[in-house]
Coordinates of C-alpha atoms and ligand atoms in Angstrom, one line a residue:
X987 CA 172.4 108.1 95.2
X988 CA 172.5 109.2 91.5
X989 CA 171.6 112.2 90.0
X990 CA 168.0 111.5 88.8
X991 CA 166.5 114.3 86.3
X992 CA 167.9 117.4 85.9
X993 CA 165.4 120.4 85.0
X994 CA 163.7 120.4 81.9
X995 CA 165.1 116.5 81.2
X996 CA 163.5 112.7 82.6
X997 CA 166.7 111.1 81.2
X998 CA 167.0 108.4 83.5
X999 CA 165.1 106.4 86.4
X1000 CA 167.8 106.5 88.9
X1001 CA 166.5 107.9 92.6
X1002 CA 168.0 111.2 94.3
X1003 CA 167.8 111.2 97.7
X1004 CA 169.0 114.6 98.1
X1005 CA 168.3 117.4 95.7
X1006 CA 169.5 120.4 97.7
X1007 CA 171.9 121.2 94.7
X1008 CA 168.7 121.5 92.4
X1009 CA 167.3 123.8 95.1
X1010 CA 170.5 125.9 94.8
X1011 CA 170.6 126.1 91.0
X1012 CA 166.8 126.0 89.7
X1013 CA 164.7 128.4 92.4
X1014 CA 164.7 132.0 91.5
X1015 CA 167.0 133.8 94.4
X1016 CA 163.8 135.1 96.2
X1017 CA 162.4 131.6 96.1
X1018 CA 165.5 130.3 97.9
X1019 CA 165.7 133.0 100.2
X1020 CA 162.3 132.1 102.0
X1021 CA 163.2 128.5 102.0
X1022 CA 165.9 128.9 103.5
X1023 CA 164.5 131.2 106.4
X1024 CA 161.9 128.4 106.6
X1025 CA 164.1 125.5 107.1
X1026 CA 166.3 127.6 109.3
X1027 CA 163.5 129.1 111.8
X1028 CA 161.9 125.5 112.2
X1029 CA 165.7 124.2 113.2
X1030 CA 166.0 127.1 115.6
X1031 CA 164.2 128.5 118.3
X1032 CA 160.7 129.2 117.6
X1033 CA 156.8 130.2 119.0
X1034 CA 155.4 127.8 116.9
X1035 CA 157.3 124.8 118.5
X1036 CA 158.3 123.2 115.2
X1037 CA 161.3 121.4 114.7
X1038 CA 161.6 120.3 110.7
X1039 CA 160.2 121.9 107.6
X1040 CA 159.4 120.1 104.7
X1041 CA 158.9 121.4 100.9
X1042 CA 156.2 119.4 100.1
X1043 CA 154.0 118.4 97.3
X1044 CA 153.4 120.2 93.9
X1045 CA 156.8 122.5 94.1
X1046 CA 158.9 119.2 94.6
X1047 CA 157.4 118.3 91.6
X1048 CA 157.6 121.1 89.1
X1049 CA 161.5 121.2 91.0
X1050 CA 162.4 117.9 89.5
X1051 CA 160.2 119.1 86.0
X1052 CA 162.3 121.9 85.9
X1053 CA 159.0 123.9 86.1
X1054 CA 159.4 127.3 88.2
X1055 CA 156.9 127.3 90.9
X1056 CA 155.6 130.8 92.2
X1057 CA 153.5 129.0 94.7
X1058 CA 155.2 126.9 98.0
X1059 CA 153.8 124.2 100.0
X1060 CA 155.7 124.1 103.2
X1061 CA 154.8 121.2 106.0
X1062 CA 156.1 122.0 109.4
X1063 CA 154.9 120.1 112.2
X1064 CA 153.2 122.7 114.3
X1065 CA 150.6 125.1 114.0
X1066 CA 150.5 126.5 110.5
X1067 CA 149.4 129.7 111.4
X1068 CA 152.2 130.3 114.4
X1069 CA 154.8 129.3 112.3
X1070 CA 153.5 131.5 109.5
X1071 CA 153.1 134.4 111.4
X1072 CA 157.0 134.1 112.5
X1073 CA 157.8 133.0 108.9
X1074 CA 156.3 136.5 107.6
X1075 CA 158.2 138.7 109.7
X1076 CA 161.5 137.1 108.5
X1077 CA 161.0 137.3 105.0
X1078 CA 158.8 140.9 105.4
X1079 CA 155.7 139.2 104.2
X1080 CA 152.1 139.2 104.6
X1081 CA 150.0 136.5 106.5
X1082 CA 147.1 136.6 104.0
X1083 CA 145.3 134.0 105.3
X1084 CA 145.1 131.4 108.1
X1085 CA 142.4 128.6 108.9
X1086 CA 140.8 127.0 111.9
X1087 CA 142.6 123.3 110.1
X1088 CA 146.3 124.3 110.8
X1089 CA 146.7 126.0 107.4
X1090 CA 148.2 130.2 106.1
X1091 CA 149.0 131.9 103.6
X1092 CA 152.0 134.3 103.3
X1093 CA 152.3 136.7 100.3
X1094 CA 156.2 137.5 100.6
X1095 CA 158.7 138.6 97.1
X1096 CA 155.7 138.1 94.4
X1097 CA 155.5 134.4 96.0
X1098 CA 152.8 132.7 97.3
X1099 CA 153.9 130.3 100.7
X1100 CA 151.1 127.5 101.8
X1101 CA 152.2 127.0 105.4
X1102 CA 150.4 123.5 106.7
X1103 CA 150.3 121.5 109.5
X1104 CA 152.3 117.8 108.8
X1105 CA 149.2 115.8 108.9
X1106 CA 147.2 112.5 108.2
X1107 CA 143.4 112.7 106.7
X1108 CA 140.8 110.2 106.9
X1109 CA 137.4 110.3 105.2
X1110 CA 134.2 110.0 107.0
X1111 CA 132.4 109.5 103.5
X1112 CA 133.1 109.5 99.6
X1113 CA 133.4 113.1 98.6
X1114 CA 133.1 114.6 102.1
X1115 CA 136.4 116.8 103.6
X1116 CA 139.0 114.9 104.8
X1117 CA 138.9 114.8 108.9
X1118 CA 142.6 116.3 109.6
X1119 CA 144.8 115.2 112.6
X1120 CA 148.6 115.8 113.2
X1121 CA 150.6 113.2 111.7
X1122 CA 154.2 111.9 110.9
X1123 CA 155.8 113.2 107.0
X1124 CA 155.3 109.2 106.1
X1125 CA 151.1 110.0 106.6
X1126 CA 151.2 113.2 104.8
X1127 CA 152.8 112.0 102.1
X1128 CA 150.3 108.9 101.7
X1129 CA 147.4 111.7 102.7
X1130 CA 147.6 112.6 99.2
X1131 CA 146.9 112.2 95.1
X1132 CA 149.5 111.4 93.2
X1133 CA 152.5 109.9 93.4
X1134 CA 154.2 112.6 91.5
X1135 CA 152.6 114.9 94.3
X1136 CA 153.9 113.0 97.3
X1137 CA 157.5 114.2 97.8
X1138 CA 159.0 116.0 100.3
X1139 CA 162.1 118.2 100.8
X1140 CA 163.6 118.9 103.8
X1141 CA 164.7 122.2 104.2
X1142 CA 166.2 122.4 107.6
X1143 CA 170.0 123.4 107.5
X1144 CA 171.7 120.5 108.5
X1145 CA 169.2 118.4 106.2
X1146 CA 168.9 120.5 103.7
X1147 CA 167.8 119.2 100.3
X1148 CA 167.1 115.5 101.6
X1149 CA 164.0 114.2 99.9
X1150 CA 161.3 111.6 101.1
X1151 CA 160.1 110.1 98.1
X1152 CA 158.2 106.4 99.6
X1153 CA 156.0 106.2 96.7
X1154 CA 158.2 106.4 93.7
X1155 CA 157.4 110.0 92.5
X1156 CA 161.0 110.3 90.5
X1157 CA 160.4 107.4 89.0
X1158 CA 156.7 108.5 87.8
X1159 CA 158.3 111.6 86.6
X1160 CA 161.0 109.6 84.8
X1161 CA 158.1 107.7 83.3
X1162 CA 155.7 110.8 82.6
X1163 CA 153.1 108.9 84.4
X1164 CA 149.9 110.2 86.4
X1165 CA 149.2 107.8 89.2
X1166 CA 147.3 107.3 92.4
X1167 CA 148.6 105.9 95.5
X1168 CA 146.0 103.9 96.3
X1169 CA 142.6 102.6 94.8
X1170 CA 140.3 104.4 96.8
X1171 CA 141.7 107.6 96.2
X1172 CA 139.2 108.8 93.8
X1173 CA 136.4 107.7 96.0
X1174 CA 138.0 109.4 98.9
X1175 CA 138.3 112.7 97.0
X1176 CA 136.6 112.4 93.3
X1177 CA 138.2 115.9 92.7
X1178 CA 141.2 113.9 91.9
X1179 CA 139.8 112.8 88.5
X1180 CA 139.3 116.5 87.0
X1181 CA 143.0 117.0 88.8
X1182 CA 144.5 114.2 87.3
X1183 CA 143.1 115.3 83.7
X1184 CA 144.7 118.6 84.6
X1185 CA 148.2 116.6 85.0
X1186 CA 148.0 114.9 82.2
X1187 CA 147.4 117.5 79.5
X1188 CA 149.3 120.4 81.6
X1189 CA 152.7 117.7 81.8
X1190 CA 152.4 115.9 78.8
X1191 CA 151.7 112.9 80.4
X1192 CA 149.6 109.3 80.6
X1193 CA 147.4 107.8 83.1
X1194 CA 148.7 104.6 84.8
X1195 CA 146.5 101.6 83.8
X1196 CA 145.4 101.0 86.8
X1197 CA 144.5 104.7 87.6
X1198 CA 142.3 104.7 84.9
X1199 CA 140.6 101.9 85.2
X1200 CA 139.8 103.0 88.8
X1201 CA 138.7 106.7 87.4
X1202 CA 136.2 104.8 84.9
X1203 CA 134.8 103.0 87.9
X1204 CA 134.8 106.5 90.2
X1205 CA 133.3 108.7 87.5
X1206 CA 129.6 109.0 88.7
X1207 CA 131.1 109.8 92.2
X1208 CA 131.9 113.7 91.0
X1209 CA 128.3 114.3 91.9
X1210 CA 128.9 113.8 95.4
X1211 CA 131.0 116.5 96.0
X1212 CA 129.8 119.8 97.0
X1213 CA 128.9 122.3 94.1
X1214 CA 131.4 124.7 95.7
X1215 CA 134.4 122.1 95.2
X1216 CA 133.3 121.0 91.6
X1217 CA 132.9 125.2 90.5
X1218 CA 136.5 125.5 91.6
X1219 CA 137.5 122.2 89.7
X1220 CA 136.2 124.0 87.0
X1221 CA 137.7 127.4 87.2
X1222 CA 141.2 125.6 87.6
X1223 CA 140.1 123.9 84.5
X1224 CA 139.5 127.0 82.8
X1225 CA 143.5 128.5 84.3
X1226 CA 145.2 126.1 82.7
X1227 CA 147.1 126.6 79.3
X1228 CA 145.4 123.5 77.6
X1229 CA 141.3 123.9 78.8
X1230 CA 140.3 122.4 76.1
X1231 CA 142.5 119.3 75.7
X1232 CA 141.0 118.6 79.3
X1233 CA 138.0 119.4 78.7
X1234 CA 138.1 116.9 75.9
X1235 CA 139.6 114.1 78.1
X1236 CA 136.9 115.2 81.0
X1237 CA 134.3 114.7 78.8
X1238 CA 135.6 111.4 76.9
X1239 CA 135.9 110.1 80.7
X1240 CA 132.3 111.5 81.5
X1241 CA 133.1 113.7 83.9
X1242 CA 131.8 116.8 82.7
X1243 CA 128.9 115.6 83.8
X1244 CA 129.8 115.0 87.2
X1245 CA 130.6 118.6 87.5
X1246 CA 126.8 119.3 86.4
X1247 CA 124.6 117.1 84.1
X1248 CA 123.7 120.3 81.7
X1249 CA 128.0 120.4 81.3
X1250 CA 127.5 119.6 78.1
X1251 CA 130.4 121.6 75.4
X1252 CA 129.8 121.5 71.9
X1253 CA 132.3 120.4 69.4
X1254 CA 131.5 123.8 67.8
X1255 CA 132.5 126.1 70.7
X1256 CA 135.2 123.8 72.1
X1257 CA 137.1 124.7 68.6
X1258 CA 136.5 128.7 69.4
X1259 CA 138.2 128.4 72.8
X1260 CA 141.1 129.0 71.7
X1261 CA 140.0 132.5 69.1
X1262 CA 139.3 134.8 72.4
X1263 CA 140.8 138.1 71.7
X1264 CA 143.6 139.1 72.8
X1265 CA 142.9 141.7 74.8
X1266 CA 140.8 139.7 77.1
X1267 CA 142.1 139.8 80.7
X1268 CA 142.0 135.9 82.0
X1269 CA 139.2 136.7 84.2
X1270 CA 137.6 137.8 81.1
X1271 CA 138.5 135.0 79.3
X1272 CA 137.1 132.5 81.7
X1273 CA 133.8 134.3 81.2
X1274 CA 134.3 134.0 77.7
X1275 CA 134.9 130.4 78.1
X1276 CA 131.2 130.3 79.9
X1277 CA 129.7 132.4 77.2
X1278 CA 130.9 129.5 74.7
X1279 CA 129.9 126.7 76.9
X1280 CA 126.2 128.8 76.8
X1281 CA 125.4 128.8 73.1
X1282 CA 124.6 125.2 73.2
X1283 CA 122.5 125.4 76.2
X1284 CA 118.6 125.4 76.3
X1285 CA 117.8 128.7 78.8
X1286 CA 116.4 125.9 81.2
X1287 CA 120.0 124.4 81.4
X1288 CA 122.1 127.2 81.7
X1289 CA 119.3 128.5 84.7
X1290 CA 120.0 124.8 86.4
X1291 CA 123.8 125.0 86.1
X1292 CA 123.9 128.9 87.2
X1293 CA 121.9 128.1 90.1
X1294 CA 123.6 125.0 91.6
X1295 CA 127.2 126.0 91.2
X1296 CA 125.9 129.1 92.1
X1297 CA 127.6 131.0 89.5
X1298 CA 128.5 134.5 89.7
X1299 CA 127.0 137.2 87.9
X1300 CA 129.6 137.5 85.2
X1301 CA 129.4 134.0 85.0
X1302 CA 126.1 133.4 84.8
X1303 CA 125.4 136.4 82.7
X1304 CA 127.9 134.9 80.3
X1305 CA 125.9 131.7 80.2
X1306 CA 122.3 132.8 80.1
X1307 CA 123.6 134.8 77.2
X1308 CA 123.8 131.5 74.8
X1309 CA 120.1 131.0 75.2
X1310 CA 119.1 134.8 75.1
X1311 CA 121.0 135.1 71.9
X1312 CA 119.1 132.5 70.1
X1313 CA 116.3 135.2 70.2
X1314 CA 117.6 138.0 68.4
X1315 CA 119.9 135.8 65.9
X1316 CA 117.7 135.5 63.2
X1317 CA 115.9 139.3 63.7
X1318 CA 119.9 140.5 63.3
X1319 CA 119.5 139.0 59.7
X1320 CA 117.2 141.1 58.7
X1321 CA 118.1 143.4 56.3
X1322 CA 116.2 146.2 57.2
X1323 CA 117.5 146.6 60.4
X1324 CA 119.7 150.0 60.9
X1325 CA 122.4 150.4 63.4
X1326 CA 120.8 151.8 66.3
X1327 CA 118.1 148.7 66.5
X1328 CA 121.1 146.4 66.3
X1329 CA 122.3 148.4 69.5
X1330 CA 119.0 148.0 71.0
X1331 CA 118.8 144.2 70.6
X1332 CA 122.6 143.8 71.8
X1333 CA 123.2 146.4 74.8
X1334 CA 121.6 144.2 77.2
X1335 CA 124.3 141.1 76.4
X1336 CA 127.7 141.6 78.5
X1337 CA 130.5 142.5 75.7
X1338 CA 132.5 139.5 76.1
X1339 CA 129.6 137.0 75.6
X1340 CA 129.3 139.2 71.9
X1341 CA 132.7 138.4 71.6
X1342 CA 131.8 134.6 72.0
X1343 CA 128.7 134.6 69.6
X1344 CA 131.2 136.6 66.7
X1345 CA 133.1 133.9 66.9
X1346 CA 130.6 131.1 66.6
X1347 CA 128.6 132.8 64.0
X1348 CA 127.8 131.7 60.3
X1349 CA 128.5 133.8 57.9
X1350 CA 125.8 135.5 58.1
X1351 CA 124.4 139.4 58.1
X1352 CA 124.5 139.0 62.2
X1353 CA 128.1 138.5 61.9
X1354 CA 128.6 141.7 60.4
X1355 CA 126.6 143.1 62.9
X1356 CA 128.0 141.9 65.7
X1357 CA 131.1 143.2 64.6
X1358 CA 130.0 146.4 64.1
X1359 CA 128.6 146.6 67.2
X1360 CA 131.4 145.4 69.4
X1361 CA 134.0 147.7 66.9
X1362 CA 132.0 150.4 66.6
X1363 CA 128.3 151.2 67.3
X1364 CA 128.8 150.4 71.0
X1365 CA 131.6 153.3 71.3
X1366 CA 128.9 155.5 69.3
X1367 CA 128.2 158.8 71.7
X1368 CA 126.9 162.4 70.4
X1369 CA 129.6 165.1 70.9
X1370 CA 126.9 167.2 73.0
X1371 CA 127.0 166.2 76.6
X1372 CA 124.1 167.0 79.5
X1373 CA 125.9 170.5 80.6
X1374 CA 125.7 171.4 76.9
X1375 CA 122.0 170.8 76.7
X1376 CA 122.0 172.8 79.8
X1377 CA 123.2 175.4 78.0
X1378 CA 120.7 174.9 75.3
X1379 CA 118.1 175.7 77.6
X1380 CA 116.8 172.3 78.3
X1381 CA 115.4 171.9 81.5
X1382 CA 117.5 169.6 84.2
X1383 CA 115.7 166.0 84.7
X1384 CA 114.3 163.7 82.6
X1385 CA 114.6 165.2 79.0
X1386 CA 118.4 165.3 79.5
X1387 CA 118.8 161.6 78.8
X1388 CA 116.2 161.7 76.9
X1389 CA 117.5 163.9 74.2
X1390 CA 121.0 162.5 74.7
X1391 CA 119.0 158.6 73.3
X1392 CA 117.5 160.5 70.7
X1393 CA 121.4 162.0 69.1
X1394 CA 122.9 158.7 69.8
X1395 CA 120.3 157.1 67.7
X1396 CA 120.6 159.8 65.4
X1397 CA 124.5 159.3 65.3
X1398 CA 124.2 155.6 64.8
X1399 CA 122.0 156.0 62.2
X1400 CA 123.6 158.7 60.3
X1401 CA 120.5 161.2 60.2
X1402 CA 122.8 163.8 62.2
X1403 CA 126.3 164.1 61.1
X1404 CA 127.7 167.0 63.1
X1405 CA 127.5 169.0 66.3
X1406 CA 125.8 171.3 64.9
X1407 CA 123.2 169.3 63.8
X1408 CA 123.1 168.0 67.1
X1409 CA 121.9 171.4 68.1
X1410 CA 119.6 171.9 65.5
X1411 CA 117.9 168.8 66.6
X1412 CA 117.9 169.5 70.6
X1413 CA 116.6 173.6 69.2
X1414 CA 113.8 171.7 66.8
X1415 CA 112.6 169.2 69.3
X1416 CA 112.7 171.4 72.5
X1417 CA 109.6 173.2 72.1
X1418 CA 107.5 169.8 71.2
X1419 CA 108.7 168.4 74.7
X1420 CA 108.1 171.1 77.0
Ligands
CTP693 N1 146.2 117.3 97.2 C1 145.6 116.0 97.2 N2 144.3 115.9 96.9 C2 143.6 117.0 96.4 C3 144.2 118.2 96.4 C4 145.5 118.4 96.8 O1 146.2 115.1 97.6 N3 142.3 116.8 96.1 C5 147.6 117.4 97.6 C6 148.6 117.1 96.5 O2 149.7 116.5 97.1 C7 149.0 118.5 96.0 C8 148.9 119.3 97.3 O3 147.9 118.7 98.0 O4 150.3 118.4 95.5 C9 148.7 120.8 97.0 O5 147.5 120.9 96.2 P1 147.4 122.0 95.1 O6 148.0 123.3 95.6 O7 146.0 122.1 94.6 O8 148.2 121.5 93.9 P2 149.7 121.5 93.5 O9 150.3 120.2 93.6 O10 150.4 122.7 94.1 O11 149.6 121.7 91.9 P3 149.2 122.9 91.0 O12 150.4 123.2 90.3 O13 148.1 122.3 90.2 O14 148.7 124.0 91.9

């Protein structure tokens, strides 16, 4: 059949059926490598007792967007684990993980390989985990979301390249189109929804009419699925290069709510998503992301969202920091107040949650304050150290720290200027605390 797409274009609707020259010429060398020893160990002789080896999924996908992939979804019909353990010693990588449902994880070349068991799924309930049985290619391809997601590239030698494409996944790509393959499938798995959003903005593309409608219909049924599942919708959210064009489209689709009804994200701090510094490592960011979400939140809110996704403590210290910060806003106005109080009211907040309020702050005296604080007062130590005040005579214990607080403050505030004043002050204030 005709060329269909070639990386990086969607020129024309015209079906491949084989895109092993794509393979050849768009996956980094290391990427190819492991396919190949895939495709080849599944043809050959091996423990697991698998005889194909599909590429399968998301990877098929960004291979006909011309998107590189660093993570592989490979479907061999066997046991997962068995054939990843084999897998690992041929490429020299890592088993990192391996589940009771037919599912590893190999680590090999700065990849990431999802070894899974060719299955079908059914679903005892809306929103529960699919029950998982072996299955033909034909079932796990209809197992799943979209049809963009539900391709499959064989990568055995003598088949190398062929792709399964039953539910017209080239010519959604063609059509930059997010769509379902069937009607139920966001009441089968509402996490679908917040994945399709995640499509859409990531790709550039538009929900199928049909699709929609059905999302509008499924929105409510978010709720259903565990709080586990809807935290990790929301941390995927948070990954992506556009959060807050999703989070936009989650919200205009009401499903922001389905994650947890006190999801609600201000206009205010969805426009200062995009200021986090730069230095911010993304774990960082994400908890900068929370600390945002926060400042709108009554403390009673952020408590009820902490505790049900069960948050963790960065996370949640992020949040409860919006509500906390309300508190000590207005005292930072005040005029009066010199350095080392601003670093009493602020020490307890986690840095990057200041980072969040600097940016939604009016311009008002707390602004410069906060920026002092996170620029410089927070840095703010006395030159002496405890094994000088040693030195000094002060006893070891208690009065250490104590006279260490007392410099700092007197640092901060500019009442002692130099090391030797530092001394002065530990000599001068010895004899009163002894
Ligand atoms: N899948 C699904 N329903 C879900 C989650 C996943 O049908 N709720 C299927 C899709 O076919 C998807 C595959 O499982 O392609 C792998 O899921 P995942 O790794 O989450 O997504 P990727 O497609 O690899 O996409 P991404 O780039 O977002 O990781």
């Amino acid at each position: 059949m005709e060329r269909a797409v070639s990386p990086g274009s969607t020129a024309t609707i015209d079906s491949m059926s084989n895109v092993g020259t794509f393979l050849d010429k768009s996956l980094l060398p290391n990427a190819l490598h492991i396919l190949g020893e895939a495709g080849s160990l599944a043809a050959g002789k091996n423990s697991s007792g698998a005889t194909t080896a599909y590429l399968v999924g998301g990877p098929v996908r960004d291979l006909l967007l011309g998107v590189q992939s660093r993570d592989f979804d490979i479907a061999v019909d066997a046991d997962g684990p068995t054939f990843a353990a084999e897998l690992a010693g041929k490429i020299r990588g890592e088993v990192t993980f391996r589940s009771e449902f037919g599912t590893a994880k190999i680590a090999a070349a700065g990849l990431v390989i999802d070894i899974t068991m060719i299955r079908s799924e059914t679903y005892a309930e809306p929103g529960a985990l699919p029950l998982v049985q072996p299955g033909t290619l034909e079932d796990d391809l209809a197992r799943r979301d979209f049809t963009i997601n539900a391709m499959a590239v064989d990568l055995t030698p003598g088949r190398w390249g062929e792709l399964t494409d039953q539910h017209g996944g080239q010519r959604d790509i063609v059509l930059k189109t997010i769509k379902s393959l069937h009607p139920g499938s966001f009441s089968d798995d509402p996490t679908r929804m917040l994945r399709a959003i995640r499509y859409e903005s990531r790709f550039g593309f538009k929900m199928d009419p049909k699709t929609l409608t059905s999302m509008t219909e499924s929105a409510g049924s978010l709720a259903k699925v565990s709080p586990f599942r809807r935290l990790a919708e929301l941390r995927l959210i948070f990954g992506e290069e556009t959060t807050v064009d999703i989070l936009e489209h989650a919200e205009e689709r009401d499903l922001l709510a389905g994650i947890h009804p006190a999801l609600r994200i201000s206009r205010q701090a969805l426009n200062k998503f995009d200021s986090a510094p730069d230095s911010l490592s993304n774990e960082e960011r994400q908890t900068y992301y929370m600390a945002l979400i926060g400042s709108a939140l009554t403390q009673g809110e952020a408590e009820s969202l902490s505790r049900d996704l069960e948050l963790s403590s960065d996370w949640s210290g992020a949040l409860l920091s919006g509500p906390k910060f309300k508190g000590v806003a207005g005292i930072l106005d005040r005029s009066d107040l010199k350095p080392s109080e601003v670093v009493e009211l602020l020490a307890p907040f986690p840095v990057v949650a200041l980072e969040a309020q600097l940016q939604l702050a009016p311009p008002l005296l707390r602004r410069d304050r906060l920026s002092a604080y996170l620029t410089d007062y927070q840095h703010s130590k006395p030159e002496l150290n405890g094994d000088d005040l040693l030195a000094l005579g002060v006893p070891q214990g208690p009065l250490v720290g104590k006279l260490i607080a007392e410099l700092k403050v007197g640092r901060l505030d500019k009442t002692i200027l130099s090391r030797f004043e530092e001394e002065a002050h530990v000599k001068r204030r010895l004899p009163m605390l002894t």
